[in-house]
mmCIF file of C-alpha atoms and ligand atoms in Angstrom:
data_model
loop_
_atom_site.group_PDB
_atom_site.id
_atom_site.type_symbol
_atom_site.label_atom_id
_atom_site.label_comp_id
_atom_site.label_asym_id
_atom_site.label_seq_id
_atom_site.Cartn_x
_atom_site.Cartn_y
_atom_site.Cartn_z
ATOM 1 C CA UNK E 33 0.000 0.000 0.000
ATOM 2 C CA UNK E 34 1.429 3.476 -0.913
ATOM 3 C CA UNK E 35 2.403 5.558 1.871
ATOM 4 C CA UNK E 36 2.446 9.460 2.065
ATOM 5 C CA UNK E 37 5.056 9.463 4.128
ATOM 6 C CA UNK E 38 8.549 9.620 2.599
ATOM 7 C CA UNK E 39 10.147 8.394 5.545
ATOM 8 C CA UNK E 40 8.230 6.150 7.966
ATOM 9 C CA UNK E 41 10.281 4.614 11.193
ATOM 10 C CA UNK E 42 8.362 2.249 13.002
ATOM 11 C CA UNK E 43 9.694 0.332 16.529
ATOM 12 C CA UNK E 44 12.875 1.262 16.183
ATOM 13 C CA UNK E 45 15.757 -0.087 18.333
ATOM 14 C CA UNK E 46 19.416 0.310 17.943
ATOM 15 C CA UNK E 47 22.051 -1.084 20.939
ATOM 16 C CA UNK E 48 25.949 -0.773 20.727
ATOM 17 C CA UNK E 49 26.861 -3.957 22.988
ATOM 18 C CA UNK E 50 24.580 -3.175 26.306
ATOM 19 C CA UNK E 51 24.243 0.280 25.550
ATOM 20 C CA UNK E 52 20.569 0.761 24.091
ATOM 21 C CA UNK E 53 20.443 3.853 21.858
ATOM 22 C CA UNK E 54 17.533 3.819 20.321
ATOM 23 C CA UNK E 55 14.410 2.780 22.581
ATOM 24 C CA UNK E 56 11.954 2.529 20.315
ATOM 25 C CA UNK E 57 11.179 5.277 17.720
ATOM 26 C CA UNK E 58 8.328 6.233 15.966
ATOM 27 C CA UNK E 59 8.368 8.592 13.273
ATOM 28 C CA UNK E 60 6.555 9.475 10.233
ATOM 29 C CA UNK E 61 8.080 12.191 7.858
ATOM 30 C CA UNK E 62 5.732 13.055 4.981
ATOM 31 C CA UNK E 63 7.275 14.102 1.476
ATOM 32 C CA UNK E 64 8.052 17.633 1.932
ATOM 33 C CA UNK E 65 7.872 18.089 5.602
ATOM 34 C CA UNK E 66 10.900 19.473 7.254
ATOM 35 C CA UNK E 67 11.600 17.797 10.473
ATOM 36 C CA UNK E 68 14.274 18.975 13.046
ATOM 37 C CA UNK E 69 15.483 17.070 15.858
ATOM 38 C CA UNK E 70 16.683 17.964 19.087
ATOM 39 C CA UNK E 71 17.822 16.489 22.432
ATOM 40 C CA UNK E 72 20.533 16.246 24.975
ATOM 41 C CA UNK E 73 24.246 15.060 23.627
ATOM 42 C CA UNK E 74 24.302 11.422 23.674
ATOM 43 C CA UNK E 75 20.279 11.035 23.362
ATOM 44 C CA UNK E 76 20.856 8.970 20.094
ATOM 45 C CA UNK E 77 19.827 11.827 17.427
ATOM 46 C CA UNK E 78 22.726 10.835 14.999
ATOM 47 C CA UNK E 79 22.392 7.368 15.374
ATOM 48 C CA UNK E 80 18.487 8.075 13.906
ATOM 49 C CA UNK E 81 19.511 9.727 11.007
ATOM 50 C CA UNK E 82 22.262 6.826 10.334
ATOM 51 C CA UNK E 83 19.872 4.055 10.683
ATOM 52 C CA UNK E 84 17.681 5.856 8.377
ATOM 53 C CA UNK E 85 19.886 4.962 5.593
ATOM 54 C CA UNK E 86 21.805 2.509 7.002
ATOM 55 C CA UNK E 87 25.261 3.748 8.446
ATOM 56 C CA UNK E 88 24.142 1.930 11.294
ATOM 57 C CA UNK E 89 22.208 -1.247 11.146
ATOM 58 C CA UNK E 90 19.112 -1.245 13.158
ATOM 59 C CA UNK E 91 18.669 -3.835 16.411
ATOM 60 C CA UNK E 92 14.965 -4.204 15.814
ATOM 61 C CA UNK E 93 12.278 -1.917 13.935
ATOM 62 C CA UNK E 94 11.485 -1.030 10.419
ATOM 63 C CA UNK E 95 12.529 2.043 8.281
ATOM 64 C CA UNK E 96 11.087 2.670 4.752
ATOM 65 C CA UNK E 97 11.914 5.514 2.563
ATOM 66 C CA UNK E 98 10.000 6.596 -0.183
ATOM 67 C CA UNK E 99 7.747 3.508 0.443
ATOM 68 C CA UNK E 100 10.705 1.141 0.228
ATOM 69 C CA UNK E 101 11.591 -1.077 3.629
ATOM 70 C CA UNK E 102 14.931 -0.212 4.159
ATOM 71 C CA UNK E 103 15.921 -2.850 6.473
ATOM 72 C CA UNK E 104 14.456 -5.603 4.383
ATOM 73 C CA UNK E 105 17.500 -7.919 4.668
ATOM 74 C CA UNK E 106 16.775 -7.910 0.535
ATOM 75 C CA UNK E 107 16.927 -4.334 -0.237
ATOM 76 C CA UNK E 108 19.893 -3.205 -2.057
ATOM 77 C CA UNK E 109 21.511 -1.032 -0.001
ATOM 78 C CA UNK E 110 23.443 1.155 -2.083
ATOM 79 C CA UNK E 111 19.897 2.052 -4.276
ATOM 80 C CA UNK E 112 18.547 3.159 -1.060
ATOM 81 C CA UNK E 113 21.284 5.343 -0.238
ATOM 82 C CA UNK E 114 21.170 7.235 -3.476
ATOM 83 C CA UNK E 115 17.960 8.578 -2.569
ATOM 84 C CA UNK E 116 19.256 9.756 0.542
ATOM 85 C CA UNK E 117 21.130 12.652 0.732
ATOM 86 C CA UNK E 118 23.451 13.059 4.365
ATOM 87 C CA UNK E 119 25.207 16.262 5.571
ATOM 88 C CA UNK E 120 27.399 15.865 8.678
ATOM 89 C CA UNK E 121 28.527 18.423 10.845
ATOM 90 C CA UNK E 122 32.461 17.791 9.322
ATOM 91 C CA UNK E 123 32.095 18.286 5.569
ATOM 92 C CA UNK E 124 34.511 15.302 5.081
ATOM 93 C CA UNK E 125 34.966 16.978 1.154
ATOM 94 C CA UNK E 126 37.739 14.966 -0.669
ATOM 95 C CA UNK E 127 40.603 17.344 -0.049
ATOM 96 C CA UNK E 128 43.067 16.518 -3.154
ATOM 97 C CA UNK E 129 40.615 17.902 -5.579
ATOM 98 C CA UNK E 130 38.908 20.794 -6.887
ATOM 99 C CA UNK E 131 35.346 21.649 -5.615
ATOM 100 C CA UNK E 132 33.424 20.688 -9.136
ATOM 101 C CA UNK E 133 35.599 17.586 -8.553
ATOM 102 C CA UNK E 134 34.081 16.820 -5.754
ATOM 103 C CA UNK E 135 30.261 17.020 -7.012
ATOM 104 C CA UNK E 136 31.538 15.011 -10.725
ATOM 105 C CA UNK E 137 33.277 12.210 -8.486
ATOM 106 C CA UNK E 138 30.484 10.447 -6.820
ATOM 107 C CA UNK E 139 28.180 11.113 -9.657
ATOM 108 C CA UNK E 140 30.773 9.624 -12.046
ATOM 109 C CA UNK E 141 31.548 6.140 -9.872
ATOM 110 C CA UNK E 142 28.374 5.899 -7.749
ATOM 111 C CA UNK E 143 25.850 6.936 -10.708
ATOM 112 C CA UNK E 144 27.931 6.204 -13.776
ATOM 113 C CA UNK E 145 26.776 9.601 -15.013
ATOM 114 C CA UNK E 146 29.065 10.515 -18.044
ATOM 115 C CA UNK E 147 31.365 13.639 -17.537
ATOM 116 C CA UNK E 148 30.080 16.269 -19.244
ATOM 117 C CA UNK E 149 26.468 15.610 -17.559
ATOM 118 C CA UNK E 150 28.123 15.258 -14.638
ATOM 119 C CA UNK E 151 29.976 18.380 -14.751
ATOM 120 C CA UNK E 152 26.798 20.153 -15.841
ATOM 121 C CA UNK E 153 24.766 18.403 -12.654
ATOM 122 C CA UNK E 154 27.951 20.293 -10.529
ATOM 123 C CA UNK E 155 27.798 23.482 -12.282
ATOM 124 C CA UNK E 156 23.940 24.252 -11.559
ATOM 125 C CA UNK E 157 24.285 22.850 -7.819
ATOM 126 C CA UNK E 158 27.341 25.066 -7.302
ATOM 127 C CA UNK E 159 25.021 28.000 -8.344
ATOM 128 C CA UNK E 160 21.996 26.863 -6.017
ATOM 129 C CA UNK E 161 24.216 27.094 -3.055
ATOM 130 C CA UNK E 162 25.836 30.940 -4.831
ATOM 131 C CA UNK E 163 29.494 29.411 -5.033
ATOM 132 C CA UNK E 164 29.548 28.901 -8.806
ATOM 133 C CA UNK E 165 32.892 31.106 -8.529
ATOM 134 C CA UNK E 166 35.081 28.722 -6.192
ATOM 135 C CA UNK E 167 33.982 26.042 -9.281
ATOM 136 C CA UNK E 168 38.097 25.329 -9.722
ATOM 137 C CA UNK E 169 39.182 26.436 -5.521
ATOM 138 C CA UNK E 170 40.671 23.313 -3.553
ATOM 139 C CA UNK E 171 38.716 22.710 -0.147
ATOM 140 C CA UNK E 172 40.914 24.280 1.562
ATOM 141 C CA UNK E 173 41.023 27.559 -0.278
ATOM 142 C CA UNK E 174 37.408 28.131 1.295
ATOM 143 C CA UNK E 175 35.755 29.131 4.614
ATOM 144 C CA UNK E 176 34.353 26.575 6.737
ATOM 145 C CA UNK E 177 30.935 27.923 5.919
ATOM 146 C CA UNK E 178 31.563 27.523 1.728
ATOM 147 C CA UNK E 179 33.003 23.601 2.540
ATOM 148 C CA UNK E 180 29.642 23.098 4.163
ATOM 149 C CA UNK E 181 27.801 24.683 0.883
ATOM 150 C CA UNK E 182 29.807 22.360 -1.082
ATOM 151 C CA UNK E 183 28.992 19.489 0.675
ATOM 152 C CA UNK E 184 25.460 20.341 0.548
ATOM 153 C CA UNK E 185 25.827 20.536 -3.639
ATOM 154 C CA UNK E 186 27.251 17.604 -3.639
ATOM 155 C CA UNK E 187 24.616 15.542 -2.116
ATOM 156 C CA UNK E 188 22.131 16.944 -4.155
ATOM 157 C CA UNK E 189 24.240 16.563 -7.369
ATOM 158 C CA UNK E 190 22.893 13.208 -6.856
ATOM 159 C CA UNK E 191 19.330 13.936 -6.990
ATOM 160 C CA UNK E 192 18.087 12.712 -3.548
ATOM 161 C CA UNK E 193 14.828 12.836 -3.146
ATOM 162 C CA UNK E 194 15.476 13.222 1.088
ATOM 163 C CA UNK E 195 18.204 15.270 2.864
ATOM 164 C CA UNK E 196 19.761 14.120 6.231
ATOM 165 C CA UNK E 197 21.644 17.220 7.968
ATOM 166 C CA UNK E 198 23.343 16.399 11.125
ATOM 167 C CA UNK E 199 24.364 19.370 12.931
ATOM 168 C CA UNK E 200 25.919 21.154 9.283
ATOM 169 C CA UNK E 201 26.394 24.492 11.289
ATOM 170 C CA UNK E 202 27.951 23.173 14.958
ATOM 171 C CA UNK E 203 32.010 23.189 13.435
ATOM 172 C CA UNK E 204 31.408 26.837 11.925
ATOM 173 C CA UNK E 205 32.143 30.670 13.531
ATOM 174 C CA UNK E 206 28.877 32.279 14.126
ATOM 175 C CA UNK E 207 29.282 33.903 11.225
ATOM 176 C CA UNK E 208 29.001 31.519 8.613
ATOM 177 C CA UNK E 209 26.269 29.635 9.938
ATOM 178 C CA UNK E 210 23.552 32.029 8.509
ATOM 179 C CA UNK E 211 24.988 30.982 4.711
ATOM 180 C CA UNK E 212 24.233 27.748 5.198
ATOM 181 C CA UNK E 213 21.004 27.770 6.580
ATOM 182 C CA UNK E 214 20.309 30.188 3.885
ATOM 183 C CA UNK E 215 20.471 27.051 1.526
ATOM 184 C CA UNK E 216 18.716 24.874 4.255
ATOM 185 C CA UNK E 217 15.848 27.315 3.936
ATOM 186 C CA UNK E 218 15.889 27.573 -0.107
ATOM 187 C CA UNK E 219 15.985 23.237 0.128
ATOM 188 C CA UNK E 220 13.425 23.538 2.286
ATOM 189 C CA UNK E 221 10.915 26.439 0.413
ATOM 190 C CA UNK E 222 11.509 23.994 -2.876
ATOM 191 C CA UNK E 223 9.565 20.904 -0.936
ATOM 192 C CA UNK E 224 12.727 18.923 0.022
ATOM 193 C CA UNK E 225 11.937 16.243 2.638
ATOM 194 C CA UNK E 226 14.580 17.131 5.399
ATOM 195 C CA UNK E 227 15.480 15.716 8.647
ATOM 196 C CA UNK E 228 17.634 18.407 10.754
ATOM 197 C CA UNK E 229 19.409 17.442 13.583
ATOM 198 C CA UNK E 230 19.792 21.001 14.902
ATOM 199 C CA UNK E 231 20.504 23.419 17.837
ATOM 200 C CA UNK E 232 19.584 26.336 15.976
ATOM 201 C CA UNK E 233 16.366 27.317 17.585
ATOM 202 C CA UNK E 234 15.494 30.347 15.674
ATOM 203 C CA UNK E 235 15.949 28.057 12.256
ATOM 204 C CA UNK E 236 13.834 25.482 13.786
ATOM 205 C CA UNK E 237 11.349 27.565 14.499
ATOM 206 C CA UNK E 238 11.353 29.502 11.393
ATOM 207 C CA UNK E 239 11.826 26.487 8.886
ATOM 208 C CA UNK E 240 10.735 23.291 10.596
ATOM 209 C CA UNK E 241 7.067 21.900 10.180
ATOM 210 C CA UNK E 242 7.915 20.128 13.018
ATOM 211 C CA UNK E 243 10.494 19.431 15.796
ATOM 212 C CA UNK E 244 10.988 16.239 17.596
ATOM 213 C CA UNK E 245 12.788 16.419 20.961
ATOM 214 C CA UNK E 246 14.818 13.312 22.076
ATOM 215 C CA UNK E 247 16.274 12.159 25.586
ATOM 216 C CA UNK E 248 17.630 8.973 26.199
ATOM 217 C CA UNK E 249 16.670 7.111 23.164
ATOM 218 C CA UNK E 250 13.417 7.977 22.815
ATOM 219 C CA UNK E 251 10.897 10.743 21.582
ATOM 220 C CA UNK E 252 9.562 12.786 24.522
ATOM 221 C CA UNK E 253 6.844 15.231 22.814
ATOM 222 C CA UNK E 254 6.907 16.464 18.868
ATOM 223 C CA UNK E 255 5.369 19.025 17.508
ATOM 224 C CA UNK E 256 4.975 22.669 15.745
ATOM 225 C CA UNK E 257 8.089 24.294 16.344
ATOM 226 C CA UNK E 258 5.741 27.078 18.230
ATOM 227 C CA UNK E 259 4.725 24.289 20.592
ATOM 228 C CA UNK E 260 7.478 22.617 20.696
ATOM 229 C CA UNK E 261 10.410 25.205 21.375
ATOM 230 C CA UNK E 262 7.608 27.786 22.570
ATOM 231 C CA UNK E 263 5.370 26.527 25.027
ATOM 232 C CA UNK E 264 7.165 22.794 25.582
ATOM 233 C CA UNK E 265 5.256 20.079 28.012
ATOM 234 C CA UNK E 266 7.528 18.380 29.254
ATOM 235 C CA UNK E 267 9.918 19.223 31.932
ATOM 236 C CA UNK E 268 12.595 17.515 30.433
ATOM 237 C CA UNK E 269 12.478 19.332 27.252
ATOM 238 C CA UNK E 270 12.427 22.662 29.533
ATOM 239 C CA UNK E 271 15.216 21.971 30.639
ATOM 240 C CA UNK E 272 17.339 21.269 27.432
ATOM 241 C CA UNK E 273 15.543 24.339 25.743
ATOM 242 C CA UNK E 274 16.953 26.501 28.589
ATOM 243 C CA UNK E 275 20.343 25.302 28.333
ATOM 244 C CA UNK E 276 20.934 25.927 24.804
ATOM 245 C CA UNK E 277 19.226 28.939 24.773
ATOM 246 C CA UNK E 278 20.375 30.630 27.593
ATOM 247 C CA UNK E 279 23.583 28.576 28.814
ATOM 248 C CA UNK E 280 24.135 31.353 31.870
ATOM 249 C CA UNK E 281 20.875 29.666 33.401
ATOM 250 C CA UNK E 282 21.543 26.404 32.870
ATOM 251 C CA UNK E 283 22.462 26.141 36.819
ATOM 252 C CA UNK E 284 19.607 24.079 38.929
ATOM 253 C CA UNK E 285 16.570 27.196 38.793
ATOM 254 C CA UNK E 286 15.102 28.341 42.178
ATOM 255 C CA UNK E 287 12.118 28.305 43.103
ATOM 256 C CA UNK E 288 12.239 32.226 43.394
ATOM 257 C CA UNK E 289 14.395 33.355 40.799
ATOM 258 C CA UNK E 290 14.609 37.277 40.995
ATOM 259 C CA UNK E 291 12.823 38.836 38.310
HETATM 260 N N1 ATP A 321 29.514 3.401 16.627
HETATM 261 C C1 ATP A 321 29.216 3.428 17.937
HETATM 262 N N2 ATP A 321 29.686 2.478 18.772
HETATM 263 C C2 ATP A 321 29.380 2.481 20.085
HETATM 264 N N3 ATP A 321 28.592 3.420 20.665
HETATM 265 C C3 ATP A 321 28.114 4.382 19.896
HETATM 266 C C4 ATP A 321 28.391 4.450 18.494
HETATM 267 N N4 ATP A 321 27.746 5.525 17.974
HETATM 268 C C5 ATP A 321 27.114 6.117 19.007
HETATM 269 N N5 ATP A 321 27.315 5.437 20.159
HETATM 270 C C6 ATP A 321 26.748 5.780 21.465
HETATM 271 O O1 ATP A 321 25.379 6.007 21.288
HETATM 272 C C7 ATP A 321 24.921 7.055 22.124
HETATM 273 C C8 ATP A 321 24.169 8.072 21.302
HETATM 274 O O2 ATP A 321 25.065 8.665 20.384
HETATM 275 P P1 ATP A 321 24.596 9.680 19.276
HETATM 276 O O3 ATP A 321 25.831 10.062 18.561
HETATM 277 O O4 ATP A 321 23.498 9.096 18.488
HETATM 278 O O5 ATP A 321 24.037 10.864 20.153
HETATM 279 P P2 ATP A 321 23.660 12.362 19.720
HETATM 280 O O6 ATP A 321 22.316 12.625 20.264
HETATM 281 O O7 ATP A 321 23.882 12.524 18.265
HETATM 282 O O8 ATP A 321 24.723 13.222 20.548
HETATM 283 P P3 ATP A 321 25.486 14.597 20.149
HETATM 284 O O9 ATP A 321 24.513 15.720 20.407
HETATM 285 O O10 ATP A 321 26.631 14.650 21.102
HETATM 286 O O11 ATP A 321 25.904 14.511 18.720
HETATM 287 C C9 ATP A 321 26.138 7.589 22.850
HETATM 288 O O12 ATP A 321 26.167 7.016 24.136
HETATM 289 C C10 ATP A 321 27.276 7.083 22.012
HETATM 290 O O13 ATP A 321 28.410 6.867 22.797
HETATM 291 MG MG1 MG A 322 25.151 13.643 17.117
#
């Protein structure tokens, strides 16, 4: 039966040795939806967005994208993962070769695209992200903010039809973040499906259709980003929302703060 969801996680478990991870997650993400996660370091919000295509092997559950079951033993993994598009929060760009190089590369090997499409594919996803210019720079020639552009045209030089970003603006200076959630947003405006791990409130807020907060392997209340980040319900997600957002108060509150 078709789905309308593009990515649908059902019972999901993931342990490393005795260490459970995952503790059973449920999530629907419908085609176009952008979805960002939050939670506590540790609370298993990378090792979601890995099982969802397959870094990490799920314990137990089910994970289908774009209606296929992902972790049907069957499934051929690496036609799964060209659907899925994954940003990390280290660009991990090939460093020996130019920047178009690094969009014509994977396309050429992992899609067997010939080289002038492929070069053509890298030209018009250099210019979605504005860095058509630094076509012939090395990696290292650019700011930590353009890398992160980069790596963002090169997953979609592949054409994924759903874009994993985990934490793509923790490694930069404050001022390069807003570039690259600049092309989040655009993604995200065009109907992308996205799944954000994120600490950037204001984006989530602005961008997400919904957020999902995490703690200890599980999901502890989702919602509009309003609700969610505005007006949370549960204590625990209080309590992480203060610390990020205001780190000075992270200390234990009183009961009778001063004004
Ligand atoms: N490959 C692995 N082998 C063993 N343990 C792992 C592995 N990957 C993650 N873990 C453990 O799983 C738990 C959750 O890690 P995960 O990276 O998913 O958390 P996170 O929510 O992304 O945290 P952060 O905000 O710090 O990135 C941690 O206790 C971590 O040590
Ligand atoms: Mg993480």
């Amino acid at each position: 039966m078709p789905t309308p969801y593009e990515i649908e996680i059902r019972g999901l478990h993931k342990s490393f040795g005795d260490n459970e991870v995952l503790r059973g997650i449920d999530l629907e993400v419908a085609t176009g939806e952008v979805v960002c996660v939050i939670g506590p370091s540790g609370s298993g919000k990378s090792t979601l967005l890995r099982c969802v295509n397959l870094l990490e092997e799920p314990t137990r559950g089910q994970v289908f994208v774009g209606g296929t079951e992902v972790t049907d033993l069957d499934v051929d993994i690496d036609a799964v993962r060209r659907r899925i598009g994954m940003v990390f929060q280290q660009f991990n760009l090939f460093p020996h070769v130019t920047v178009t190089e690094n969009l014509t590369l994977p396309q050429r090997r992992v899609l067997g695209r010939a080289k002038g499409h492929a070069a053509k594919v890298a030209r018009e996803n250099l210019e979605r992200v504005g860095l058509a210019d630094k076509a012939d720079a090395y990696p290292a020639q650019l700011s930590g903010g353009q890398q992160q552009r980069v790596a963002i045209a090169r997953a979609l030089a592949m054409g994924p039809e759903v874009m994993l970003f985990d934490e793509p603006t923790s490694a930069l200076d404050p001022e390069l973040v807003g570039d690259v959630l600049a092309v989040m947003r655009m993604l995200a405006a065009e109907g992308m499906t996205m799944m954000v791990v994120t600490h950037e409130m204001s984006f989530a807020r602005e961008v997400a259709d919904r957020v999902v907060f995490m703690d200890e392997g599980r999901i502890v209340e989702q919602g509009p980003a309003a609700q969610v980040v505005g007006d949370p319900r549960h204590e625990r997600t209080r309590n992480f929302l203060t610390r990020i957002l205001d780190p000075a108060a992270a200390d234990p509150p009183g009961p009778e703060e001063a004004p």
